[in-house]
CSV table of C-alpha atoms in Angstrom, one decimal:
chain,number,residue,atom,x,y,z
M,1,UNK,CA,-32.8,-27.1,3.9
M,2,UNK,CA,-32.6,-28.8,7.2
M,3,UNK,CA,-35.2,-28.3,10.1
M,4,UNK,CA,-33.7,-26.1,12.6
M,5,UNK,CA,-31.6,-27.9,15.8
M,6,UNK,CA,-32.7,-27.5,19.2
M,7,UNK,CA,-29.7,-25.7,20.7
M,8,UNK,CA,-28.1,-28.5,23.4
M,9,UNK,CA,-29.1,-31.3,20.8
M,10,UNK,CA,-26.4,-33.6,19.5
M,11,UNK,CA,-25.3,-32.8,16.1
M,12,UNK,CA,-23.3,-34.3,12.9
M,13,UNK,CA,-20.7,-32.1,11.4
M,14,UNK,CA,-20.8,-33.9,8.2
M,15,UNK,CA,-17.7,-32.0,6.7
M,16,UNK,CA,-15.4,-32.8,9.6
M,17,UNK,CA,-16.9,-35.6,10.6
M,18,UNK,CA,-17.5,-34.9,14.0
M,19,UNK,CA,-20.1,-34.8,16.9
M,20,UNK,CA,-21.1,-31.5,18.7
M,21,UNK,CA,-23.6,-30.4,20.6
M,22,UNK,CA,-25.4,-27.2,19.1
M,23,UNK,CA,-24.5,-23.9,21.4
M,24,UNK,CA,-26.2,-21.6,19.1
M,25,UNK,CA,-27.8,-21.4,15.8
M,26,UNK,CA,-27.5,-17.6,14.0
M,27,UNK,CA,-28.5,-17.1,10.5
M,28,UNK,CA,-27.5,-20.0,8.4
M,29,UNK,CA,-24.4,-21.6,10.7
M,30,UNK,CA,-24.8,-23.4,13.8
M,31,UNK,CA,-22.5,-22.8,16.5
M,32,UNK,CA,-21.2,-26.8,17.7
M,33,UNK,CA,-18.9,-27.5,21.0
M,34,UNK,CA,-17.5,-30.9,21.7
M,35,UNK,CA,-19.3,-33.1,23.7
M,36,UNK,CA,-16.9,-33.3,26.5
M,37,UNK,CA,-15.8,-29.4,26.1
M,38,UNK,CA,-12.9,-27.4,24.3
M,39,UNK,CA,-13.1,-24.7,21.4
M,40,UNK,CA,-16.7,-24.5,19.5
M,41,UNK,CA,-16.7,-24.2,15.8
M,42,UNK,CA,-19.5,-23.3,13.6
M,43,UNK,CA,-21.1,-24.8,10.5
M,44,UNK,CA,-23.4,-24.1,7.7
M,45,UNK,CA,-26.7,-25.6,8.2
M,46,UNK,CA,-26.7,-27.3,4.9
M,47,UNK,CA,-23.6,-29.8,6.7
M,48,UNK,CA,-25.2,-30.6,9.9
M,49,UNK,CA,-27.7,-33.2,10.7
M,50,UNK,CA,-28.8,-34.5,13.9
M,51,UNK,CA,-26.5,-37.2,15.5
M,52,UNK,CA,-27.3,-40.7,15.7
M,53,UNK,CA,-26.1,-43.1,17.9
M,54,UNK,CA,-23.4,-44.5,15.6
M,55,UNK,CA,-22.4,-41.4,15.7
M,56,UNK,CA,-22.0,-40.7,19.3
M,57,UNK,CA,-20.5,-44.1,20.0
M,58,UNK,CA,-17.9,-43.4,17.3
M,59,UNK,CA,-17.1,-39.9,18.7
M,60,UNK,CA,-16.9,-41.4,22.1
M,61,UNK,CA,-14.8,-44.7,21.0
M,62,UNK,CA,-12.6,-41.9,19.4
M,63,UNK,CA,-12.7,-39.5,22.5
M,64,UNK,CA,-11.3,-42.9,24.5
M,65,UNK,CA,-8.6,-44.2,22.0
M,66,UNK,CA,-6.9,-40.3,22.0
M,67,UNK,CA,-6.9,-40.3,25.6
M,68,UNK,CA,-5.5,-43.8,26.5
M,69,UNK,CA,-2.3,-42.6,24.4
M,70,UNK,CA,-1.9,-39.8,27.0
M,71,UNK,CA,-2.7,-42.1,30.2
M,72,UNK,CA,0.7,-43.9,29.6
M,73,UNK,CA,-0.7,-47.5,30.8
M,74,UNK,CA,1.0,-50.6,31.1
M,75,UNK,CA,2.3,-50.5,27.1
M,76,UNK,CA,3.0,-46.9,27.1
């Protein structure tokens, strides 16, 4: 089993894939938020680990492509 996640610590939702940072941790699920805010989900222990900084660089490279499609800009 994983050691426990300080709650506020960056985490790695290996099943979805994606970064969150720990809200809560009750039983054997962590509670995760995005990074930048919106719904929290929660996770089994066993699929988290603690992000790393490919990770947050990918979930903030992919946090940037989604919103440039949105900002209209010069090809859109």
């Amino acid at each position: 089993m994983n050691e426990a996640l300080a709650v506020g610590s960056l985490a790695y939702d290996i099943r979805t894939k994606r970064v969150g940072e720990v809200m809560e941790e009750y039983g054997t699920r962590y509670m995760l938020r995005p990074v930048h805010g919106g719904c929290e989900w929660d996770v089994l222990r066993e699929h988290v680990r603690p992000a790393t900084t490919a990770d947050r660089l990918s979930a903030a490279l992919a946090e940037r492509n989604a919103n440039s499609g949105r900002m209209g800009g010069a090809w859109g």
